[in-house]
Coordinates of C-alpha atoms in Angstrom, one line a residue:
Chain A
M104 CA 138.1 138.8 84.2
R105 CA 138.9 142.2 85.7
E106 CA 136.1 144.7 86.1
N107 CA 136.0 148.0 84.2
W108 CA 134.3 151.3 84.8
Q109 CA 131.0 151.3 83.0
S110 CA 131.4 154.9 81.8
R111 CA 134.0 157.6 81.8
K112 CA 131.6 159.8 83.7
G113 CA 131.4 157.2 86.4
F114 CA 135.2 156.9 86.7
I115 CA 135.7 160.7 86.9
F116 CA 132.9 161.1 89.5
A117 CA 134.5 158.3 91.5
A118 CA 138.0 159.8 91.3
A119 CA 136.8 163.3 92.0
G120 CA 134.7 162.0 94.9
A121 CA 137.8 160.2 96.2
A122 CA 139.9 163.5 96.0
I123 CA 137.1 165.7 97.4
G124 CA 136.9 165.1 101.1
L125 CA 136.4 166.7 104.5
G126 CA 139.9 168.1 104.4
N127 CA 139.0 170.4 101.5
L128 CA 136.5 172.2 103.6
W129 CA 138.9 173.4 106.3
R130 CA 142.4 172.8 105.0
F131 CA 142.6 174.9 101.9
P132 CA 140.8 178.0 103.3
F133 CA 143.1 178.3 106.3
Q134 CA 146.2 177.5 104.3
A135 CA 145.4 180.4 102.0
Y136 CA 144.4 182.7 104.9
K137 CA 147.7 182.0 106.7
N138 CA 149.9 182.1 103.7
G139 CA 149.4 185.4 102.0
G140 CA 145.6 185.3 101.1
G141 CA 145.1 185.7 97.4
A142 CA 148.9 185.6 96.8
F143 CA 148.8 181.9 97.9
L144 CA 146.9 181.1 94.7
L145 CA 150.1 181.6 92.6
P146 CA 152.1 178.8 94.3
Y147 CA 148.9 176.8 94.5
F148 CA 148.4 177.0 90.7
V149 CA 152.0 176.2 90.0
A150 CA 151.7 173.2 92.3
L151 CA 148.6 172.0 90.5
I152 CA 150.4 172.1 87.1
T153 CA 153.8 170.8 88.2
C154 CA 152.8 168.3 90.9
A155 CA 149.1 167.2 91.1
I156 CA 148.4 166.9 87.4
P157 CA 151.6 165.1 86.4
L158 CA 151.3 162.7 89.3
M159 CA 147.6 162.0 88.6
I160 CA 148.5 161.2 84.9
M161 CA 151.3 159.0 86.1
E162 CA 149.1 157.0 88.6
Y163 CA 146.2 156.6 86.1
A164 CA 148.5 155.6 83.3
Y165 CA 150.6 153.1 85.3
G166 CA 147.5 151.6 87.0
R167 CA 145.9 151.1 83.6
K168 CA 149.0 149.6 82.1
I169 CA 149.6 147.2 85.0
R170 CA 145.9 146.5 85.6
G171 CA 146.5 146.2 89.3
G172 CA 146.7 148.1 92.5
S173 CA 149.8 149.4 94.3
V174 CA 151.1 146.0 95.4
K175 CA 151.1 144.6 91.9
A176 CA 152.3 147.9 90.5
F177 CA 155.4 148.1 92.7
S178 CA 156.2 144.4 92.4
K179 CA 156.3 144.7 88.7
L180 CA 158.9 147.4 89.0
K181 CA 161.1 145.3 91.3
K182 CA 160.1 142.4 93.4
K183 CA 161.3 143.9 96.7
L184 CA 159.5 147.2 96.1
E185 CA 156.3 145.2 96.7
I186 CA 156.7 146.3 100.4
I187 CA 156.3 149.9 99.3
G188 CA 153.0 148.9 97.6
W189 CA 151.8 147.4 100.9
V190 CA 152.8 150.4 103.0
Q191 CA 151.0 152.6 100.4
V192 CA 147.7 150.7 100.8
M193 CA 148.1 150.4 104.6
V194 CA 148.0 154.2 104.8
P195 CA 144.4 154.6 103.7
I196 CA 143.3 151.9 106.1
I197 CA 144.9 153.7 109.0
V198 CA 143.6 157.1 107.8
M199 CA 140.1 155.5 107.5
T200 CA 140.1 154.4 111.2
Y201 CA 140.2 158.1 112.3
Y202 CA 138.5 159.6 109.3
S203 CA 135.5 157.4 110.1
A204 CA 135.3 158.9 113.6
I205 CA 135.1 162.4 112.0
I206 CA 132.4 161.3 109.5
A207 CA 130.6 159.8 112.5
V208 CA 130.4 163.2 114.1
S209 CA 128.7 164.5 110.9
V210 CA 126.2 161.6 111.2
I211 CA 125.5 162.5 114.9
F212 CA 125.0 166.1 113.9
M213 CA 122.6 165.1 111.1
V214 CA 120.5 163.3 113.7
Y215 CA 120.7 166.3 116.1
S216 CA 119.7 168.6 113.3
L217 CA 116.5 166.6 112.7
G218 CA 115.9 166.8 116.5
H219 CA 116.3 170.6 116.1
A220 CA 113.8 170.7 113.2
F221 CA 111.2 168.6 115.1
G222 CA 111.6 170.8 118.2
I223 CA 113.1 168.1 120.4
I224 CA 116.4 169.9 121.1
N225 CA 117.4 173.5 120.3
W226 CA 121.2 173.4 119.9
L227 CA 122.3 175.0 116.6
S228 CA 122.8 178.4 118.1
D229 CA 125.0 177.0 120.8
P230 CA 126.7 173.8 119.5
G231 CA 129.5 173.8 122.1
P232 CA 127.7 171.7 124.7
I233 CA 126.6 169.1 122.1
M234 CA 130.1 168.9 120.6
G235 CA 131.5 168.5 124.2
M236 CA 129.0 165.8 125.0
V237 CA 129.8 163.9 121.7
T238 CA 133.6 164.2 121.8
G239 CA 134.1 164.3 125.6
S240 CA 137.3 165.4 127.1
A241 CA 140.6 163.9 128.3
E242 CA 143.7 165.3 130.0
N243 CA 146.0 164.1 127.3
A244 CA 146.7 161.3 124.8
M245 CA 147.7 158.9 127.5
D246 CA 144.5 159.5 129.5
L247 CA 142.9 156.3 128.2
G248 CA 140.6 155.9 131.2
A249 CA 138.8 159.2 130.4
G250 CA 136.0 157.3 128.7
I251 CA 134.6 156.5 125.3
S252 CA 132.0 158.3 123.3
I253 CA 129.1 156.0 122.9
Y254 CA 127.7 158.5 120.3
I255 CA 130.8 158.2 118.1
L256 CA 131.0 154.5 118.6
I257 CA 127.4 153.9 117.4
A258 CA 127.8 156.3 114.5
V259 CA 131.1 154.7 113.5
V260 CA 129.2 151.3 113.1
F261 CA 126.9 153.1 110.7
V262 CA 129.9 154.6 108.7
W263 CA 131.7 151.3 108.4
L264 CA 128.4 149.6 107.4
A265 CA 128.0 152.2 104.6
N266 CA 131.5 151.6 103.4
W267 CA 131.0 147.8 103.5
L268 CA 127.7 147.9 101.7
I269 CA 129.2 150.0 98.8
V270 CA 132.6 148.5 98.4
K271 CA 131.6 144.8 98.7
K272 CA 129.5 145.3 95.5
G273 CA 132.7 146.1 93.5
I274 CA 133.7 148.9 91.1
S275 CA 130.7 149.2 88.7
G276 CA 128.0 147.8 91.0
G277 CA 129.0 149.7 94.1
I278 CA 131.6 152.6 93.9
E279 CA 130.6 153.8 90.4
K280 CA 126.9 153.7 91.1
M281 CA 127.2 155.6 94.4
S282 CA 129.7 158.1 93.0
N283 CA 127.3 158.9 90.1
I284 CA 124.8 160.1 92.8
F285 CA 127.1 161.4 95.6
T286 CA 129.7 163.5 93.7
P287 CA 127.3 165.7 91.6
M288 CA 124.9 166.0 94.6
L289 CA 127.8 167.2 96.8
M290 CA 128.9 169.7 94.2
I291 CA 125.4 171.1 93.7
L292 CA 124.6 171.3 97.5
M293 CA 127.9 173.0 98.3
L294 CA 127.4 175.5 95.4
V295 CA 124.0 176.3 96.9
F296 CA 125.5 176.8 100.3
M297 CA 128.2 178.9 98.9
I298 CA 125.8 181.2 97.0
N299 CA 123.7 181.5 100.1
A300 CA 126.9 182.3 102.2
V301 CA 128.1 185.2 99.9
R302 CA 124.6 186.8 100.4
L303 CA 125.2 187.1 104.2
N304 CA 126.0 190.4 105.9
G305 CA 129.7 190.6 106.4
A306 CA 130.6 188.0 103.8
S307 CA 132.7 190.5 102.0
I308 CA 134.8 190.9 105.2
G309 CA 135.6 187.2 105.1
L310 CA 136.3 187.2 101.3
E311 CA 138.6 190.2 101.8
A312 CA 140.5 188.2 104.5
L313 CA 140.7 185.2 102.2
F314 CA 141.6 186.8 98.9
K315 CA 143.4 190.1 99.7
P316 CA 146.9 189.3 98.4
D317 CA 150.0 189.8 100.4
F318 CA 152.7 189.5 97.7
S319 CA 155.5 190.1 100.2
K320 CA 155.0 186.6 101.3
I321 CA 155.5 185.1 97.9
L322 CA 159.3 184.9 98.2
D323 CA 159.0 182.9 101.4
P324 CA 159.9 179.2 100.6
G325 CA 157.6 178.1 103.4
I326 CA 154.5 179.2 101.4
W327 CA 155.6 177.2 98.3
V328 CA 156.1 174.1 100.5
S329 CA 152.6 174.7 102.0
A330 CA 151.1 175.0 98.5
Y331 CA 152.7 171.8 97.3
A332 CA 151.6 170.0 100.5
Q333 CA 148.1 171.3 100.1
V334 CA 147.8 170.2 96.5
F335 CA 149.4 166.9 97.1
F336 CA 147.4 165.8 100.2
S337 CA 144.1 167.2 98.7
T338 CA 144.3 165.1 95.6
T339 CA 144.6 161.7 97.4
L340 CA 147.8 160.8 95.6
A341 CA 150.4 158.2 96.7
V342 CA 148.0 156.2 98.7
G343 CA 147.2 153.7 96.0
V344 CA 143.7 155.0 95.3
M345 CA 144.3 156.5 91.9
I346 CA 146.5 153.6 90.8
A347 CA 143.7 151.2 91.8
Y348 CA 141.0 153.3 90.1
G349 CA 143.3 153.6 87.0
S350 CA 143.6 149.8 86.9
Y351 CA 139.8 149.5 86.2
L352 CA 140.0 151.8 83.2
H353 CA 139.4 150.2 79.8
E354 CA 142.7 149.7 78.0
K355 CA 141.7 152.3 75.4
A356 CA 140.4 154.8 77.9
D357 CA 141.6 158.4 78.1
V358 CA 144.1 159.1 80.9
V359 CA 145.5 162.6 80.4
N360 CA 142.3 164.7 80.1
S361 CA 140.6 162.6 82.9
A362 CA 143.6 163.5 85.2
F363 CA 143.1 167.2 84.3
I364 CA 139.3 167.0 85.0
T365 CA 139.8 165.2 88.4
V366 CA 142.4 167.8 89.6
F367 CA 140.4 170.8 88.4
A368 CA 137.2 169.4 90.0
N369 CA 139.0 168.9 93.3
S370 CA 140.5 172.5 93.1
S371 CA 137.1 173.9 92.2
F372 CA 135.8 172.3 95.4
D373 CA 138.8 173.8 97.3
L374 CA 137.8 177.3 96.1
I375 CA 134.0 176.7 96.7
A376 CA 135.0 175.6 100.3
G377 CA 137.2 178.7 100.7
V378 CA 134.4 181.1 99.6
L379 CA 131.8 179.2 101.7
V380 CA 133.9 179.0 104.9
F381 CA 135.2 182.6 104.8
S382 CA 131.9 184.2 103.8
T383 CA 130.3 182.4 106.8
L384 CA 133.2 183.4 109.1
G385 CA 133.0 187.0 107.8
Y386 CA 129.3 186.9 108.8
L387 CA 130.1 185.7 112.3
V388 CA 133.0 188.2 112.7
N389 CA 130.6 190.9 111.7
S390 CA 127.6 189.8 113.8
M391 CA 129.3 188.3 116.9
N392 CA 132.6 190.2 117.0
V393 CA 134.7 187.1 117.0
E394 CA 138.0 186.4 115.2
F395 CA 138.4 184.4 112.0
T396 CA 140.3 181.7 114.0
S397 CA 138.0 181.8 117.0
F398 CA 136.6 178.4 116.0
G399 CA 140.0 176.9 115.3
T400 CA 141.4 176.1 111.9
G401 CA 140.1 172.6 111.6
A402 CA 137.0 170.5 112.1
G403 CA 135.7 173.1 114.7
V404 CA 134.8 175.4 111.8
A405 CA 132.4 172.8 110.4
F406 CA 131.0 171.6 113.7
I407 CA 130.9 174.8 115.7
A408 CA 130.9 177.8 113.3
F409 CA 128.5 176.4 110.8
P410 CA 125.7 175.4 113.2
I411 CA 125.9 178.9 114.7
A412 CA 125.7 180.5 111.3
I413 CA 122.8 178.2 110.2
S414 CA 120.9 179.1 113.3
T415 CA 120.9 182.8 112.4
M416 CA 119.9 182.3 108.7
S417 CA 116.2 181.8 109.6
S418 CA 114.1 182.3 112.7
N419 CA 112.1 179.2 111.9
V420 CA 113.5 176.2 113.8
V421 CA 112.3 173.7 111.2
V422 CA 114.2 175.6 108.5
Q423 CA 117.3 175.8 110.7
G424 CA 117.2 172.1 111.5
L425 CA 116.7 171.1 107.9
L426 CA 119.5 173.4 106.7
G427 CA 121.7 171.8 109.4
F428 CA 120.7 168.3 108.3
V429 CA 121.6 169.1 104.6
F430 CA 124.9 170.7 105.6
F431 CA 126.0 167.7 107.7
F432 CA 124.7 165.3 105.0
C433 CA 127.1 167.1 102.6
L434 CA 129.9 166.4 105.1
F435 CA 128.8 162.8 105.3
I436 CA 128.8 162.4 101.5
A437 CA 132.2 164.1 101.1
G438 CA 133.6 161.8 103.8
I439 CA 132.0 158.5 102.5
S440 CA 133.0 159.1 98.8
S441 CA 136.6 159.4 100.0
S442 CA 136.5 156.5 102.5
I443 CA 135.2 154.0 100.0
S444 CA 138.1 154.9 97.7
M445 CA 140.5 154.2 100.6
L446 CA 138.9 150.9 101.3
E447 CA 139.1 150.0 97.6
S448 CA 142.8 150.9 97.5
F449 CA 143.6 148.1 100.0
A450 CA 141.0 145.8 98.5
T451 CA 142.3 146.0 95.0
A452 CA 145.9 145.4 96.2
A453 CA 144.9 142.4 98.3
L454 CA 142.6 140.9 95.6
D455 CA 145.5 141.1 93.2
K456 CA 147.7 139.0 95.4
F457 CA 145.4 136.7 97.3
N458 CA 142.7 134.4 96.0
I459 CA 139.9 135.5 98.3
P460 CA 136.3 136.5 97.5
R461 CA 135.8 140.3 97.5
K462 CA 132.9 140.1 100.0
K463 CA 134.9 138.1 102.5
L464 CA 137.9 140.4 102.2
I465 CA 135.8 143.6 102.6
T466 CA 134.1 142.1 105.6
I467 CA 137.4 141.3 107.3
I468 CA 138.9 144.8 106.6
S469 CA 135.7 146.5 107.8
I470 CA 135.7 144.6 111.1
I471 CA 139.4 145.3 111.7
G472 CA 138.8 148.9 110.6
F473 CA 135.9 149.3 112.9
I474 CA 138.0 148.1 115.9
G475 CA 140.6 150.7 114.9
S476 CA 137.9 153.4 114.7
A477 CA 136.6 152.4 118.1
C478 CA 140.0 153.5 119.6
F479 CA 139.3 157.0 118.1
A480 CA 135.9 157.0 119.7
S481 CA 137.6 157.2 123.1
Y482 CA 137.9 160.7 124.5
A483 CA 141.7 160.6 124.4
G484 CA 141.5 159.0 120.9
F485 CA 139.3 161.6 119.3
N486 CA 140.8 164.7 121.1
Y487 CA 144.5 163.9 121.0
I488 CA 145.6 160.6 119.4
L489 CA 143.8 161.4 116.1
D490 CA 145.9 164.5 115.6
I491 CA 149.1 162.6 116.4
V492 CA 148.4 159.7 114.0
D493 CA 147.3 162.2 111.3
A494 CA 150.6 164.2 111.6
Y495 CA 152.7 161.1 111.2
V496 CA 150.7 158.9 108.8
G497 CA 148.6 161.6 107.0
N498 CA 151.6 163.9 106.4
I499 CA 155.1 162.5 106.7
V500 CA 154.4 158.9 105.5
I501 CA 152.2 160.0 102.5
A502 CA 154.7 162.6 101.3
G503 CA 157.5 160.1 101.7
L504 CA 155.5 157.5 99.7
G505 CA 154.8 160.1 97.0
L506 CA 158.6 160.7 96.7
V507 CA 159.4 157.0 96.5
E508 CA 156.6 156.4 94.0
V509 CA 157.6 159.2 91.6
V510 CA 161.3 158.2 91.7
A511 CA 160.6 154.5 91.3
I512 CA 158.1 154.8 88.4
S513 CA 160.0 157.6 86.6
Y514 CA 163.4 156.0 86.8
I515 CA 162.7 152.2 86.8
Y516 CA 159.7 152.0 84.4
G517 CA 160.6 155.2 82.6
T518 CA 158.6 158.3 81.9
K519 CA 159.2 158.1 78.1
E520 CA 157.5 154.8 77.8
L521 CA 154.7 155.8 80.3
R522 CA 154.1 159.0 78.4
K523 CA 153.7 157.1 75.1
E524 CA 151.1 154.9 76.8
A525 CA 149.3 157.7 78.5
N526 CA 149.1 159.7 75.2
E527 CA 147.9 156.8 73.1
Y528 CA 144.2 157.0 73.6
S529 CA 143.9 160.4 75.3
D530 CA 141.9 163.4 74.2
F531 CA 145.1 165.5 74.1
K532 CA 148.7 164.7 74.7
V533 CA 151.4 165.6 77.2
G534 CA 154.8 166.6 75.9
K535 CA 158.3 166.1 77.2
W536 CA 157.7 168.7 79.9
W537 CA 155.9 166.0 81.8
D538 CA 159.0 163.8 81.8
Y539 CA 161.2 166.6 83.2
L540 CA 158.7 167.4 85.9
L541 CA 158.4 163.9 87.1
R542 CA 162.1 163.1 86.9
Y543 CA 163.5 166.3 88.5
F544 CA 161.1 168.9 89.7
T545 CA 158.4 166.9 91.5
P546 CA 160.8 164.8 93.5
L547 CA 162.7 167.9 94.6
L548 CA 159.5 169.6 95.8
L549 CA 158.1 166.5 97.5
G550 CA 161.5 166.0 99.1
A551 CA 161.2 169.6 100.5
V552 CA 157.7 168.7 101.8
V553 CA 159.0 165.6 103.5
V554 CA 162.0 167.4 105.1
T555 CA 159.8 170.3 106.2
N556 CA 157.3 167.9 107.8
I557 CA 160.1 166.0 109.6
I558 CA 161.6 169.3 110.9
N559 CA 158.2 170.4 112.1
I560 CA 157.7 167.1 114.0
V561 CA 161.1 167.2 115.5
T562 CA 161.0 170.9 116.6
G563 CA 157.4 170.3 117.8
L564 CA 158.7 167.4 120.0
S565 CA 161.4 169.6 121.6
S566 CA 158.7 172.1 122.8
M567 CA 156.5 169.3 124.3
D568 CA 156.3 168.1 127.8
K569 CA 157.2 164.5 128.7
I570 CA 153.7 163.1 128.1
G571 CA 153.5 164.8 124.7
V572 CA 156.8 163.2 123.7
I573 CA 155.8 159.8 125.0
S574 CA 152.4 159.9 123.2
N575 CA 154.1 161.0 120.0
I576 CA 156.5 158.0 120.2
I577 CA 153.8 155.5 121.1
Y578 CA 151.0 156.6 118.8
G579 CA 152.9 158.3 116.0
W580 CA 156.0 156.2 115.5
G581 CA 154.2 153.2 116.9
T582 CA 151.6 153.4 114.1
V583 CA 154.3 153.8 111.5
V584 CA 156.2 150.7 112.9
I585 CA 153.0 148.6 112.9
M586 CA 152.2 149.7 109.3
I587 CA 155.7 148.7 108.1
G588 CA 155.6 145.5 110.1
T589 CA 152.2 144.5 108.7
S590 CA 153.4 145.4 105.2
I591 CA 156.4 143.1 105.5
M592 CA 154.1 140.3 106.8
F593 CA 151.9 140.7 103.7
Y594 CA 154.9 140.9 101.4
K595 CA 156.3 137.6 102.7
K596 CA 153.0 135.8 102.0
K597 CA 152.9 133.8 98.8
W598 CA 150.9 135.0 95.8
T599 CA 147.8 132.8 95.4
T600 CA 146.6 134.4 92.2
N601 CA 148.4 134.4 88.8
A602 CA 148.5 138.2 88.8
Q603 CA 152.2 138.5 89.5
Chain B
M457 CA 136.1 194.5 99.2
S458 CA 139.3 195.9 97.8
T459 CA 140.1 195.7 94.1
S460 CA 143.1 193.4 94.6
A461 CA 141.0 190.9 96.6
I462 CA 138.2 191.0 93.9
I463 CA 140.9 190.4 91.2
M464 CA 142.4 187.5 93.0
M465 CA 139.0 186.0 93.7
I466 CA 138.1 186.2 90.0
V467 CA 141.5 184.8 89.0
G468 CA 141.2 182.0 91.5
L469 CA 137.7 180.9 90.7
G470 CA 138.1 181.6 87.0
T471 CA 141.3 179.4 86.7
V472 CA 140.0 176.3 88.4
W473 CA 136.4 176.5 87.3
G474 CA 137.5 177.6 83.8
G475 CA 140.0 174.7 83.7
A476 CA 137.3 172.2 84.7
I477 CA 134.8 173.5 82.1
V478 CA 137.4 173.6 79.3
T479 CA 138.6 170.0 80.0
I480 CA 135.0 168.7 80.2
V481 CA 134.1 170.4 76.9
I482 CA 137.2 168.8 75.3
A483 CA 136.2 165.4 76.6
L484 CA 132.6 165.8 75.4
S485 CA 133.7 167.0 71.9
V486 CA 136.2 164.1 71.5
E487 CA 133.5 161.6 72.6
K488 CA 131.1 163.1 70.1
K489 CA 133.7 162.9 67.3
N490 CA 134.5 159.3 68.2
K491 CA 130.8 158.4 68.2
M492 CA 130.3 160.0 64.7
K493 CA 133.4 158.1 63.4
A494 CA 132.0 154.8 64.7
E495 CA 128.6 155.5 63.2
K496 CA 130.2 156.2 59.8
Q497 CA 132.1 152.9 59.9

């Protein structure tokens, strides 16, 4: 008997928790900042309505209909398409290997924040040396002898242990229970941080930089592609997570409104992160005379800029340390609620095909995943290989899978039939516009995202030195080849359940 | 802050937060209606 979500609230918290991740914190704010500020919101909203929401409805509805993860979902469309299903669920496992290393840094900084609060080490005002000690340094991606971060390695054990403990308990006993605590807690804590950030001196300078619209950029097709990519990657679509979560919905559960709520919750978090990050950066620009991009446009913002800002919010080291602890705890929650969904995506697919106890399966994946994460605990792994693998798997492959998924489901299963099923028990109904978007508009835009990403990778390669090109081929294309090879291997194995 | 930045901030936050609130209210009202229907039966 297949498990079901115990409540709608639990399902929405789990789905929103899956979509809300560490990427929201630094990806959206800098995408908006670089692409016309407030003007970026226009293509962003269009992308929400024409891409994220229709795809989310599609994944929930199809998952609920098939009552299975991606592998079963694609094999029902056409036997050979099962390979696509396997590639789709391999992606989150690959992403988890390096994502866990980033969550691990949050765990380390939580511990150091407590050390700061107890007066053991004073580091929040100058986090650079601690960050350097934790992540180490390497010459390039091929410098594998540079060493391994024992800090990240130990923290990664903790991260995988947390994933294992939650996912092995299943949907209602593990993921739903934890999401009911984690997701609202994350939202409330981030709102508190945001309100505190807008009160800082100089916050308005940051908000001006983030929201001042430059409408001259709106006609640039690149901005529209960026907005679609942002919305698509941010909502955890096309990696089997939402199909898997949809498959545990009760057969009479709402689909349409739940998809709207999930997407709006994720976007709300995008905006909260935008205000929080740029208010804090505005404060630092005002008080330290730095640039908005002085701390980079990625994880450096969270791990360098925020500790500095926290250290100036109070002169009391206990308060500083506790604030730091709560902030990095937020990052940890955001990361874990996404990583459990990634693990579940693969687990659902594998449990559909193979007759294996959940606990045993989760244990095997967690051990393999930990070994993968250990590679990213190396200095070369964390500082270089992580970005390469993310560029190939996290960008090109996911967008490509999204394109294949929307075309396959829309044209083989049919949008008319799926719309009928999605509407049947939903709070409100979607019209024919949904069919047109999925059949024509969304594939066109996702195709543009795929082409743009490939062009960026190819042009990027031409400007690289020999080591850069070799490491891109080995780690980037190598990972893609391993993923496809493993997917073919799983595809060729016989179904040992009667789910087919 | 300039007026245009303030307007865009309100539009941005208003749209996504407003969207989230409206959809949650719809979900709650439908749930309440269904509950009342079930009780009547």
